[in-house]
Coordinates of C-alpha atoms in Angstrom, one line a residue:
X680 CA -0.1 -0.2 -0.1
X681 CA 1.9 3.2 -1.2
X682 CA 1.4 6.7 -2.4
X683 CA 3.8 8.0 -4.9
X684 CA 6.1 10.6 -3.8
X685 CA 5.5 13.0 -6.6
X686 CA 1.5 12.8 -6.4
X687 CA -0.1 15.4 -4.5
X688 CA -3.3 14.3 -2.3
X689 CA -5.6 16.1 -0.1
X690 CA -7.4 14.3 2.8
X691 CA -10.5 15.6 4.3
X692 CA -11.8 14.5 7.7
X693 CA -15.5 13.1 6.6
X694 CA -17.2 11.5 9.8
X695 CA -14.0 10.8 11.8
X696 CA -12.4 9.1 8.7
X697 CA -9.6 10.9 6.4
X698 CA -10.9 10.4 2.8
X699 CA -9.3 11.8 -0.6
X700 CA -10.9 15.1 -1.7
X701 CA -12.3 14.8 -5.1
X702 CA -13.6 18.4 -6.0
X703 CA -12.6 19.4 -9.4
X704 CA -11.6 17.5 -12.5
X705 CA -7.9 17.7 -11.6
X706 CA -8.4 15.1 -8.7
X707 CA -9.6 12.5 -10.7
X708 CA -6.1 12.2 -11.9
X709 CA -5.4 11.0 -8.3
X710 CA -7.4 7.7 -9.0
X711 CA -4.7 6.1 -11.1
X712 CA -2.5 6.0 -8.1
X713 CA -4.6 5.9 -5.2
X714 CA -4.3 2.4 -3.8
X715 CA -7.8 0.7 -3.0
X716 CA -7.1 0.6 1.1
X717 CA -7.5 4.6 0.7
X718 CA -11.0 4.1 -1.2
X719 CA -14.0 4.0 1.0
X720 CA -15.8 1.5 -1.4
X721 CA -14.3 -0.8 -4.1
X722 CA -17.5 -2.4 -5.4
X723 CA -21.0 -1.7 -5.3
X724 CA -24.2 -2.8 -7.1
X725 CA -25.1 -0.3 -9.4
X726 CA -28.8 -0.8 -8.1
X727 CA -27.5 1.3 -5.1
X728 CA -26.7 4.6 -6.8
X729 CA -29.4 6.9 -7.6
X730 CA -27.7 8.3 -10.5
X731 CA -28.4 8.3 -14.5
X732 CA -28.9 4.8 -15.5
X733 CA -27.0 5.1 -19.0
X734 CA -23.8 6.6 -16.9
X735 CA -24.2 3.1 -14.6
X736 CA -24.6 0.9 -17.4
X737 CA -21.6 2.2 -19.3
X738 CA -19.4 1.9 -16.5
X739 CA -20.4 -1.8 -15.9
X740 CA -18.0 -2.9 -18.3
X741 CA -18.5 -6.7 -17.8
X742 CA -22.0 -6.4 -17.1
X743 CA -22.3 -8.1 -14.2
X744 CA -24.3 -5.4 -12.3
X745 CA -21.5 -4.1 -10.1
X746 CA -19.1 -0.9 -10.4
X747 CA -15.7 -2.0 -9.2
X748 CA -12.5 0.4 -8.6
X749 CA -11.2 -0.8 -11.8
X750 CA -14.4 0.5 -13.7
X751 CA -13.6 4.0 -11.8
X752 CA -9.8 3.9 -12.8
X753 CA -10.6 3.0 -16.6
X754 CA -13.3 5.4 -16.8
X755 CA -11.2 8.5 -15.5
X756 CA -8.3 7.6 -17.6
X757 CA -10.4 7.2 -20.7
X758 CA -11.9 10.7 -20.1
X759 CA -8.7 12.5 -19.2
X760 CA -7.2 11.3 -22.4
X761 CA -10.0 12.5 -24.8
X762 CA -10.6 15.4 -23.3
X763 CA -7.8 18.3 -23.1
X764 CA -10.1 21.0 -21.3
X765 CA -11.6 19.6 -18.1
X766 CA -13.9 22.6 -17.3
X767 CA -17.1 20.9 -18.3
X768 CA -16.3 17.8 -15.7
X769 CA -15.8 20.3 -12.8
X770 CA -19.1 22.2 -13.8
X771 CA -21.1 18.9 -14.2
X772 CA -21.7 20.4 -17.7
X773 CA -24.2 18.4 -20.1
X774 CA -22.9 20.6 -23.0
X775 CA -19.5 19.1 -24.7
X776 CA -17.4 22.0 -26.2
X777 CA -15.7 20.6 -29.3
X778 CA -12.8 22.0 -28.4
X779 CA -12.2 20.6 -25.4
X780 CA -11.9 17.2 -27.4
X781 CA -8.4 15.9 -27.6
X782 CA -7.3 16.1 -31.1
X783 CA -3.8 14.7 -30.5
X784 CA -5.2 11.6 -29.0
X785 CA -6.7 9.0 -32.2
X786 CA -9.8 8.5 -30.4
X787 CA -10.3 12.1 -29.4
X788 CA -10.0 13.2 -33.2
X789 CA -12.5 10.7 -34.3
X790 CA -14.8 12.0 -31.7
X791 CA -14.0 15.8 -32.7
X792 CA -14.7 14.7 -36.4
X793 CA -17.9 12.8 -35.5
X794 CA -19.3 15.9 -33.5
X795 CA -18.5 18.2 -36.4
X796 CA -20.3 16.1 -38.9
X797 CA -23.2 15.9 -36.4
X798 CA -23.3 19.6 -35.9
X799 CA -23.4 19.9 -39.8
X800 CA -26.3 17.6 -40.1
X801 CA -28.4 19.4 -37.6
X802 CA -27.9 22.8 -39.3
X803 CA -25.7 24.1 -36.6
X804 CA -22.4 25.1 -38.2
X805 CA -22.0 28.1 -36.3
X806 CA -21.9 26.4 -33.0
X807 CA -18.9 24.8 -31.5
X808 CA -20.8 22.7 -28.8
X809 CA -23.3 20.0 -28.7
X810 CA -25.4 19.0 -25.8
X811 CA -26.4 15.4 -24.6
X812 CA -30.0 15.9 -26.0
X813 CA -29.2 16.7 -29.3
X814 CA -27.1 13.5 -29.0
X815 CA -29.8 11.5 -28.1
X816 CA -31.9 12.6 -31.0
X817 CA -30.5 9.9 -33.7
X818 CA -33.2 10.5 -36.1
X819 CA -33.0 14.2 -36.3
X820 CA -28.9 13.8 -37.0
X821 CA -29.4 11.2 -39.5
X822 CA -32.1 12.5 -41.4
X823 CA -30.7 15.6 -42.5
X824 CA -27.3 14.0 -43.7
X825 CA -27.5 12.1 -47.0
X826 CA -24.8 9.9 -45.7
X827 CA -25.2 8.6 -42.2
X828 CA -22.8 5.8 -41.8
X829 CA -25.3 2.8 -41.9
X830 CA -24.7 1.5 -45.3
X831 CA -28.4 1.7 -46.0
X832 CA -29.1 3.3 -49.2
X833 CA -33.0 4.7 -49.7
X834 CA -34.0 4.7 -53.4
X835 CA -35.3 8.3 -52.8
X836 CA -31.9 9.3 -52.1
X837 CA -30.6 8.2 -55.6
X838 CA -30.1 10.5 -58.4
X839 CA -29.8 8.2 -61.2
X840 CA -33.3 7.0 -62.1
X841 CA -32.1 3.7 -63.6
X842 CA -30.3 3.1 -60.5
X843 CA -33.1 4.3 -58.4
X844 CA -35.3 1.8 -60.2
X845 CA -32.6 -1.0 -59.6
X846 CA -32.8 -0.2 -55.8
X847 CA -36.4 -0.3 -55.7
X848 CA -36.6 -3.7 -57.3
X849 CA -34.2 -5.0 -54.5
X850 CA -36.6 -3.1 -52.0
X851 CA -39.8 -4.8 -53.6
X852 CA -38.3 -8.4 -53.9
X853 CA -35.8 -8.7 -50.8
X854 CA -37.4 -6.6 -48.5
X855 CA -35.8 -3.2 -46.7
X856 CA -34.2 -2.2 -43.4
X857 CA -34.8 1.1 -42.0
X858 CA -31.6 3.2 -41.9
X859 CA -31.1 5.7 -38.8
X860 CA -33.1 8.4 -39.9
X861 CA -36.1 5.9 -40.2
X862 CA -36.2 5.8 -44.1
X863 CA -36.4 2.4 -45.7
X864 CA -33.6 1.3 -47.8
X865 CA -31.2 -1.2 -49.3
X866 CA -28.0 -2.4 -47.9
X867 CA -25.0 -4.6 -48.6
X868 CA -26.8 -8.1 -47.8
X869 CA -29.8 -7.5 -49.7
X870 CA -28.2 -6.3 -52.9
X871 CA -26.0 -9.4 -52.9
X872 CA -29.0 -11.6 -52.1
X873 CA -30.9 -10.1 -55.2
X874 CA -28.0 -10.4 -57.4
X875 CA -27.4 -14.2 -56.4
X876 CA -31.1 -14.8 -56.7
X877 CA -31.2 -13.2 -59.9
X878 CA -28.5 -15.4 -61.4
X879 CA -29.7 -18.7 -60.3
X880 CA -33.1 -17.8 -61.8
X881 CA -31.4 -16.7 -65.1
X882 CA -29.5 -20.1 -65.0
X883 CA -32.7 -21.9 -64.6
X884 CA -34.8 -20.2 -67.2
X885 CA -32.0 -20.3 -69.7
X886 CA -31.6 -24.2 -69.3
X887 CA -35.1 -24.5 -70.8
X888 CA -33.9 -22.7 -74.1
X889 CA -30.8 -24.6 -74.1
X890 CA -32.1 -28.4 -73.5
X891 CA -31.3 -30.4 -76.3
X892 CA -34.6 -32.4 -76.0
X893 CA -37.0 -29.2 -76.4
X894 CA -40.0 -31.6 -77.4
X895 CA -39.5 -33.6 -74.2
X896 CA -39.1 -30.7 -72.0
X897 CA -41.7 -28.5 -73.5
X898 CA -44.7 -30.8 -75.0
X899 CA -46.8 -27.9 -75.7
X900 CA -44.0 -25.3 -76.8
X901 CA -44.6 -21.8 -75.4
X902 CA -47.9 -22.8 -74.0
X903 CA -46.2 -25.4 -71.8
X904 CA -46.3 -23.4 -68.7
X905 CA -50.2 -22.7 -68.8
X906 CA -51.3 -26.2 -69.8
X907 CA -48.8 -27.6 -66.9
X908 CA -50.8 -25.3 -64.4
X909 CA -54.3 -27.1 -65.7
X910 CA -52.3 -30.4 -65.4
X911 CA -51.0 -29.6 -61.9
X912 CA -54.5 -28.4 -60.6
X913 CA -56.2 -32.0 -62.0
X914 CA -53.6 -34.3 -61.0
X915 CA -54.4 -35.3 -57.2
X916 CA -58.0 -35.3 -58.1
X917 CA -57.5 -37.8 -60.9
X918 CA -54.8 -39.8 -59.0
X919 CA -57.3 -40.1 -56.1
X920 CA -59.9 -40.9 -58.1
X921 CA -58.1 -44.1 -59.9
X922 CA -57.0 -45.0 -56.5
X923 CA -60.5 -45.2 -55.5
X924 CA -61.5 -47.2 -58.6
X925 CA -58.9 -49.6 -57.5
X926 CA -60.6 -50.1 -53.9
X927 CA -63.7 -50.4 -55.2
X928 CA -62.8 -53.1 -57.5
X929 CA -60.6 -55.1 -54.9
X930 CA -63.9 -54.9 -52.7
X931 CA -65.9 -56.2 -55.1
X932 CA -63.4 -59.2 -55.8
X933 CA -63.6 -60.0 -51.8
X934 CA -67.2 -59.9 -52.1
X935 CA -67.3 -56.8 -50.0
X936 CA -68.8 -53.4 -50.5
X937 CA -66.4 -50.7 -51.1
X938 CA -66.0 -48.2 -48.2
X939 CA -67.8 -44.8 -49.0
X940 CA -65.6 -41.8 -48.7
X941 CA -66.3 -39.7 -45.8
X942 CA -68.5 -36.9 -46.4
X943 CA -70.5 -34.3 -44.5
X944 CA -74.1 -34.6 -44.3
X945 CA -75.5 -33.5 -47.8
X946 CA -77.5 -30.1 -47.4
X947 CA -78.4 -27.3 -49.5
X948 CA -79.9 -24.9 -46.9
X949 CA -77.0 -22.5 -47.7
X950 CA -74.5 -21.9 -50.3
X951 CA -71.5 -22.5 -47.6
X952 CA -73.2 -25.7 -46.7
X953 CA -73.3 -27.1 -50.2
X954 CA -69.9 -25.8 -50.9
X955 CA -68.6 -27.6 -47.9
X956 CA -70.4 -31.0 -49.2
X957 CA -68.7 -30.5 -52.6
X958 CA -65.2 -30.0 -51.2
X959 CA -65.2 -33.1 -49.1
X960 CA -66.9 -35.3 -52.1
X961 CA -64.7 -36.9 -54.5
X962 CA -64.2 -36.1 -58.3
X963 CA -66.6 -38.6 -59.2
X964 CA -68.4 -41.8 -58.2
X965 CA -65.5 -44.7 -58.4
X966 CA -66.3 -47.4 -61.4
X967 CA -65.1 -50.8 -61.0
X968 CA -63.7 -50.6 -64.4
X969 CA -61.3 -48.2 -63.6
X970 CA -62.2 -45.6 -66.2
X971 CA -63.0 -42.0 -65.5
X972 CA -65.8 -40.3 -67.7
X973 CA -66.0 -36.6 -68.9
X974 CA -69.9 -36.8 -69.9
X975 CA -71.4 -37.8 -66.6
X976 CA -71.0 -37.8 -62.7
X977 CA -68.2 -35.1 -62.0
X978 CA -68.1 -33.0 -58.9
X979 CA -69.6 -29.3 -59.9
X980 CA -66.8 -28.0 -58.0
X981 CA -64.3 -29.7 -60.4
X982 CA -65.7 -29.3 -63.8
X983 CA -64.0 -26.2 -65.1
X984 CA -60.6 -27.7 -64.8
X985 CA -61.6 -31.3 -66.0
X986 CA -63.2 -29.4 -69.1
X987 CA -59.6 -27.6 -69.7
X988 CA -57.8 -30.8 -69.6
X989 CA -60.4 -32.5 -71.9
X990 CA -59.9 -29.7 -74.4
X991 CA -56.4 -28.4 -74.1
X992 CA -54.3 -31.1 -72.8
X993 CA -55.2 -34.5 -73.2
X994 CA -56.3 -34.5 -76.9
X995 CA -52.6 -33.3 -77.6
X996 CA -51.0 -35.8 -75.6
X997 CA -53.0 -38.8 -76.3
X998 CA -53.9 -38.0 -80.0
X999 CA -56.6 -40.5 -81.5
X1000 CA -56.4 -42.7 -78.6
X1001 CA -58.6 -40.2 -76.6
X1002 CA -62.0 -40.3 -77.5
X1003 CA -63.0 -37.3 -75.4
X1004 CA -65.3 -39.2 -73.3
X1005 CA -63.3 -41.5 -71.3
X1006 CA -59.9 -41.6 -69.5
X1007 CA -58.3 -44.7 -68.5
X1008 CA -55.4 -45.5 -66.1
X1009 CA -53.1 -46.3 -68.8
X1010 CA -53.6 -43.1 -70.6
X1011 CA -53.4 -41.2 -67.3
X1012 CA -50.0 -42.6 -66.9
X1013 CA -48.8 -41.5 -70.4
X1014 CA -50.1 -38.1 -69.3
X1015 CA -48.2 -37.9 -66.2
X1016 CA -45.2 -39.3 -68.0
X1017 CA -45.4 -36.5 -70.8
X1018 CA -45.3 -33.6 -68.0
X1019 CA -42.3 -35.4 -66.0
X1020 CA -39.4 -33.6 -67.4
X1021 CA -41.1 -30.3 -67.2
X1022 CA -42.4 -30.8 -63.8
X1023 CA -38.8 -31.6 -62.8
X1024 CA -37.4 -28.6 -64.0
X1025 CA -40.1 -26.6 -62.5
X1026 CA -39.2 -28.0 -59.0
X1027 CA -35.6 -27.1 -59.7
X1028 CA -36.4 -23.5 -60.0
X1029 CA -34.3 -21.5 -57.7
X1030 CA -34.4 -17.6 -57.3
X1031 CA -38.0 -17.5 -57.6
X1032 CA -38.1 -14.4 -54.8
X1033 CA -37.4 -12.1 -57.9
X1034 CA -39.0 -13.8 -60.6
X1035 CA -41.9 -10.9 -60.4
X1036 CA -39.3 -8.5 -61.7
X1037 CA -39.1 -10.2 -65.2
X1038 CA -36.4 -12.3 -66.7
X1039 CA -35.2 -9.2 -69.4
X1040 CA -35.1 -6.6 -66.5
X1041 CA -33.3 -9.2 -64.2
X1042 CA -30.9 -10.0 -66.9
X1043 CA -30.1 -6.3 -67.7
X1044 CA -29.2 -6.0 -63.8
X1045 CA -27.1 -8.8 -63.6
X1046 CA -25.1 -8.1 -67.1
X1047 CA -25.1 -4.2 -66.5
X1048 CA -23.1 -2.0 -63.9
X1049 CA -26.0 -1.3 -61.5
X1050 CA -24.8 -3.6 -58.6
X1051 CA -21.1 -2.1 -58.5
X1052 CA -22.6 1.2 -58.8
X1053 CA -25.0 0.8 -55.8
X1054 CA -22.1 -1.1 -53.8
X1055 CA -20.1 2.2 -54.5
X1056 CA -22.9 4.3 -52.9
X1057 CA -23.1 1.6 -50.1
X1058 CA -19.4 1.8 -49.4
X1059 CA -19.0 5.7 -49.5
X1060 CA -22.2 6.0 -47.0
X1061 CA -20.4 3.5 -44.7
X1062 CA -17.0 5.6 -44.8
X1063 CA -18.5 9.2 -44.9
X1064 CA -21.2 8.2 -42.1
X1065 CA -20.9 8.8 -38.6
X1066 CA -19.9 5.5 -36.7
X1067 CA -22.2 4.2 -34.2
X1068 CA -19.5 3.9 -31.7
X1069 CA -18.5 7.3 -32.2
X1070 CA -22.0 8.6 -31.3
X1071 CA -21.8 6.3 -28.5
X1072 CA -18.7 7.5 -27.0
X1073 CA -19.6 11.1 -27.5
X1074 CA -22.6 10.5 -25.2
X1075 CA -20.3 8.4 -22.8
X1076 CA -17.9 11.7 -22.5
X1077 CA -21.0 13.8 -21.8
X1078 CA -22.4 11.5 -19.3
X1079 CA -19.0 11.4 -17.7
X1080 CA -18.7 15.1 -17.9
X1081 CA -21.8 15.8 -15.8
X1082 CA -21.8 12.9 -13.6
X1083 CA -18.5 11.1 -13.0
X1084 CA -17.1 13.9 -10.4
X1085 CA -20.2 13.3 -8.3
X1086 CA -20.2 9.5 -8.6
X1087 CA -16.5 9.1 -7.6
X1088 CA -17.5 11.4 -4.5
X1089 CA -20.2 8.7 -3.6
X1090 CA -17.7 5.7 -4.0
X1091 CA -13.9 6.6 -3.6
X1092 CA -15.0 9.1 -0.8
X1093 CA -18.4 9.7 1.1
X1094 CA -18.4 13.6 1.8
X1095 CA -22.0 14.0 1.3
X1096 CA -23.1 10.8 3.8
X1097 CA -21.7 13.3 6.5
X1098 CA -23.1 16.7 5.2
X1099 CA -26.5 17.9 6.9
X1100 CA -27.7 19.3 4.0
X1101 CA -26.9 16.7 1.1
X1102 CA -27.7 13.2 0.4
X1103 CA -25.2 10.4 -0.9
X1104 CA -26.1 9.0 -4.1
X1105 CA -26.5 5.7 -2.3
X1106 CA -29.1 7.3 0.0
X1107 CA -33.0 6.3 -0.6
X1108 CA -34.4 9.3 0.8
X1109 CA -36.3 10.5 4.1
X1110 CA -38.5 7.9 6.0
X1111 CA -41.3 8.9 8.6
X1112 CA -42.0 6.2 10.7
X1113 CA -43.7 6.3 14.3
X1114 CA -43.9 10.1 14.6
X1115 CA -40.0 10.2 13.8
X1116 CA -37.8 11.2 10.6
X1117 CA -35.3 8.9 9.6
X1118 CA -32.7 10.7 7.2
X1119 CA -30.6 7.6 6.7
X1120 CA -32.1 4.6 4.7
X1121 CA -30.0 2.6 2.2
X1122 CA -31.7 0.6 -0.9
X1123 CA -30.6 -3.3 -0.5
X1124 CA -31.0 -6.0 -2.7
X1125 CA -31.8 -9.1 -0.4
X1126 CA -32.8 -9.0 3.1
X1127 CA -32.0 -12.1 4.3
X1128 CA -28.4 -11.7 3.0
X1129 CA -27.8 -8.1 4.3
X1130 CA -29.5 -9.0 7.9
X1131 CA -27.2 -12.0 8.3
X1132 CA -24.1 -9.8 7.6
X1133 CA -25.4 -6.8 9.3
X1134 CA -26.2 -8.9 12.7
X1135 CA -22.6 -8.1 14.3
X1136 CA -22.8 -4.5 13.5
X1137 CA -24.2 -3.4 17.1
X1138 CA -26.8 -1.3 15.4
X1139 CA -30.6 -1.4 15.6
X1140 CA -31.8 -2.0 12.1
X1141 CA -35.2 -1.6 10.2
X1142 CA -35.7 -3.6 7.1
X1143 CA -38.6 -2.3 5.0
X1144 CA -40.4 -3.0 2.0
X1145 CA -41.3 0.2 -0.1
X1146 CA -44.0 0.1 -2.4
X1147 CA -45.1 3.0 -4.9
X1148 CA -48.0 3.0 -7.5
X1149 CA -49.3 0.3 -9.7
X1150 CA -46.4 0.7 -12.6
X1151 CA -43.7 1.1 -9.8
X1152 CA -41.3 -1.9 -8.9
X1153 CA -40.9 -2.2 -5.2
X1154 CA -37.5 -2.3 -3.4
X1155 CA -36.1 -2.7 0.2
X1156 CA -34.2 -0.2 2.3
X1157 CA -32.6 -0.6 5.4
X1158 CA -32.6 1.9 8.0
X1159 CA -30.1 2.4 11.0
X1160 CA -31.8 3.5 14.5
X1161 CA -29.0 5.6 16.2
X1162 CA -30.9 7.3 18.9
X1163 CA -34.3 7.5 20.9
X1164 CA -36.4 4.7 22.3
X1165 CA -37.3 1.8 19.9
X1166 CA -40.9 2.0 21.0
X1167 CA -43.2 0.4 18.6
X1168 CA -40.5 0.2 15.8
X1169 CA -40.7 -3.5 14.4
X1170 CA -42.1 -5.6 12.0
X1171 CA -45.6 -4.8 10.3
X1172 CA -44.8 -1.0 11.4
X1173 CA -46.0 1.3 8.5
X1174 CA -44.7 4.7 7.4
X1175 CA -43.8 6.5 4.5
X1176 CA -40.5 7.3 2.3
X1177 CA -40.0 10.4 0.4
X1178 CA -37.4 9.5 -2.1
X1179 CA -34.5 11.9 -3.4
X1180 CA -36.8 13.2 -6.0
X1181 CA -39.9 13.8 -3.4
X1182 CA -42.1 10.9 -4.6
X1183 CA -44.0 9.2 -1.6
X1184 CA -43.8 5.5 -1.1
X1185 CA -45.5 3.3 1.3
X1186 CA -43.1 1.7 3.7
X1187 CA -43.8 -1.5 6.0
X1188 CA -41.0 -3.2 8.2
X1189 CA -40.6 -6.8 7.2
X1190 CA -37.4 -7.4 9.5
X1191 CA -35.1 -6.0 12.3
X1192 CA -31.5 -6.5 13.5
X1193 CA -32.1 -5.9 17.2
X1194 CA -29.4 -4.3 18.8
X1195 CA -29.5 -1.6 21.7
X1196 CA -30.0 1.9 20.5
X1197 CA -28.5 4.0 23.7
X1198 CA -26.3 3.1 26.5
X1199 CA -29.7 3.1 28.9
X1200 CA -31.0 -0.2 26.5
X1201 CA -27.8 -1.7 26.6
X1202 CA -27.8 -1.9 30.2
X1203 CA -31.4 -3.1 30.2
X1204 CA -30.9 -5.5 27.5
X1205 CA -29.9 -8.7 29.7
X1206 CA -32.9 -8.0 31.8
X1207 CA -35.2 -8.1 29.2
X1208 CA -34.1 -11.1 27.6
X1209 CA -34.2 -12.7 31.2
X1210 CA -37.9 -11.5 31.4
X1211 CA -38.8 -13.4 28.1
X1212 CA -37.7 -16.6 29.4
X1213 CA -39.2 -17.0 32.7
X1214 CA -42.9 -18.3 33.2
X1215 CA -45.7 -15.8 33.6
X1216 CA -45.5 -15.1 37.5
X1217 CA -41.8 -14.4 37.0
X1218 CA -42.5 -12.2 34.1
X1219 CA -44.6 -9.9 36.3
X1220 CA -42.0 -9.8 39.1
X1221 CA -39.3 -9.1 36.3
X1222 CA -41.4 -6.7 35.2
X1223 CA -41.5 -4.8 38.5
X1224 CA -37.8 -5.1 38.7
X1225 CA -37.3 -3.9 35.4
X1226 CA -39.0 -0.7 36.5
X1227 CA -36.7 -0.2 39.3
X1228 CA -33.8 -1.0 37.1
X1229 CA -34.7 1.4 34.5
X1230 CA -35.0 4.0 36.8
X1231 CA -31.5 3.1 38.4
X1232 CA -29.9 2.8 34.8
X1233 CA -31.2 6.5 33.9
X1234 CA -29.4 7.5 36.8
X1235 CA -26.4 5.6 36.1
X1236 CA -26.1 6.8 32.5
X1237 CA -26.5 10.5 33.4
X1238 CA -23.4 10.0 36.0
X1239 CA -21.4 8.4 33.2
X1240 CA -22.3 11.1 30.9
X1241 CA -21.5 13.7 33.7
X1242 CA -18.2 12.1 34.5
X1243 CA -17.1 12.1 31.0
X1244 CA -18.2 14.8 29.3
X1245 CA -18.4 14.8 25.6
X1246 CA -18.1 11.0 25.3
X1247 CA -21.9 10.7 24.8
X1248 CA -23.0 13.6 22.6
X1249 CA -26.7 14.8 23.4
X1250 CA -29.1 13.9 20.7
X1251 CA -30.6 16.8 18.7
X1252 CA -34.0 17.8 19.0
X1253 CA -36.2 15.1 17.1
X1254 CA -38.1 16.6 14.0
X1255 CA -41.8 15.8 14.5
X1256 CA -43.7 14.5 11.6
X1257 CA -46.8 15.8 10.6
X1258 CA -48.1 12.0 10.0
X1259 CA -47.5 9.6 12.5
X1260 CA -46.5 6.9 9.8
X1261 CA -48.8 4.4 11.2

C-alpha cells in the first residue's frame, strides 16, 4: 500500500475518517495512483446508486451489475485522455465543447470529427458545442445527412433514375431495412441476395432454351406453362379417383362393398353448406372398371378444370387414343410421363423471390453495372457517415462530464454522507415512521443476506419493503436507528418514504436486527431477555424489577455522561412528522 511521492493528494476528515478530496476534474488524476485501501468503497451494485442509469450501464463494463474500482479507474483514464479541457467536468455540464476534445489523441480526433459531422447534419454550422439531448436525437442527426454511416441506401436518395429503379426492385423483392433516419432502404446483404437470386433464376430459365430435347421438356411449346398449371390442378384429383376405383374393384373381388368416402351431411340449406359438401366429395363416383368419364357424374366444383383438361391437354398428348369421353388408367400414366421433364425443371427452380421483376429486367441488372454502382454508394455511406461507436462515445463523454465526479464522491469518498444538507447517491431518501424522521436509508437487494451480515454491526436496523404505484417496482431499504427509544418500531410497522426526487412511497417493516440503541438500552437488554424466558408469574416480578432497574439505569447513565463530558453527544431535538406513519 503506497502513495507516490510525487503525487499530491488532499485528504479531508469526513465523519472521523480521512478520505481523499475529489472536488475538481484535476482531482480525478489521483485515482490512477490511489491504492484501494484509501478508497471507501471498492465495489458496489449499480442498483444502489441514484444516478443516471445510462452512465451506470456504461461503467459496468463486464455487465455483472456492479461497479468496481477498476471500472472507475478506467473511466477516469479514458475521459482524461480524450479531453484536453476539463472545465466541463468540474461544472458538471451536459454541453460538450468541441474544442475540449483532445485531437492529438486518436480517439479524441475521431470524436471531434464525428461531432463536427453531427453539427453539420443538424444545421448548427456556427455552433462549437453539442448537448446530450441533441446527441440522443439520432433520427434528427441522420435525417439531415445524405450519408449517415449505416450502409443503407433508400431508393429516394439516389439521383440516377435507372439506379433508383434497381434499388427499388431490390426493395420490392428482398424487403428493406430502416436506416438511422427511419427511411427504408437497401444494404449490402440485400444487394448480394438479389443478385444471387437473379443469377440462379436466369440459369434455371436459360436451361429450358438450351435443353437439347426441347420437345420432351416443352410438350406444348410456349404454351407448356399454362397447360402445366391445368395439369397440376387436375393431377391430385385424378390420382385419387383412380386409386378409389382400384379400391372399389378389389372390394368387389372380396365380395364386400367398397367403403364410402367420408362426407358431411348433404345439405343445401345455404350456399356455404353446399360448398362444404362438394369440397369433401370425390371427383366422381369410383367405377369398378376404373375408367373416368367426362360426360357424367363429375363433381361440379371440379368441372372447369376437367373441361380444360379434356379440351387443351389430353387430345394433344393422347392423340387418336383419346375419344373425348373417357380416360383410362394407362392413358393417365402416359399423360403424367409427358409432364415429368417439365415438372422436374419447375421443381428445380431457384431464385424465384425475384421472378416478379421479369427475366429481361433481371438480365439487364445482372449483366449491367447496376450492382457495382450501388455497392459504391453503400461503401461511401459507410465511410463518410458517423459510426455508431463514435456517437455512443460522444454520449459517454457527456455522461462522464456531468455525473462522473459526483459518482466518485459517492464511491472513492463519502463527503455527502456526513453533510447535514446533502444526500449521498446511495441514500434512498427520508423515511417517516412512528412520528419520527429517519434521514439515513439505504437500498438493499436482499433482506436475508444483508441482515445476516449486519447482525454483528451493533446497530438496531429496520428492514422495510417500499411500495409505490401500480407501475412502480417495489424495493427494500435498511434504516439504522441510532437514537431515541425503539418503542413500537418493529415488524409490521408502517410509514412513508420520500425519495430523493420527492416522490412518496409506502413503507412496511419486514425484519429487524435487534441491537441496543443507547447506553440505557444496552444496560437493560440482559434483563429484558431474562424476562422473556421465565414463566408468567416470574414475568410479573421481572417486570416490576425492570421498572426499578430502568430508573437506576437512567441515574447511572446520567452519572457516566457527567463524569466524562463530551463522550456521549446529546441527541438533537427530534423533528416531529406531521403524519404518525402508522
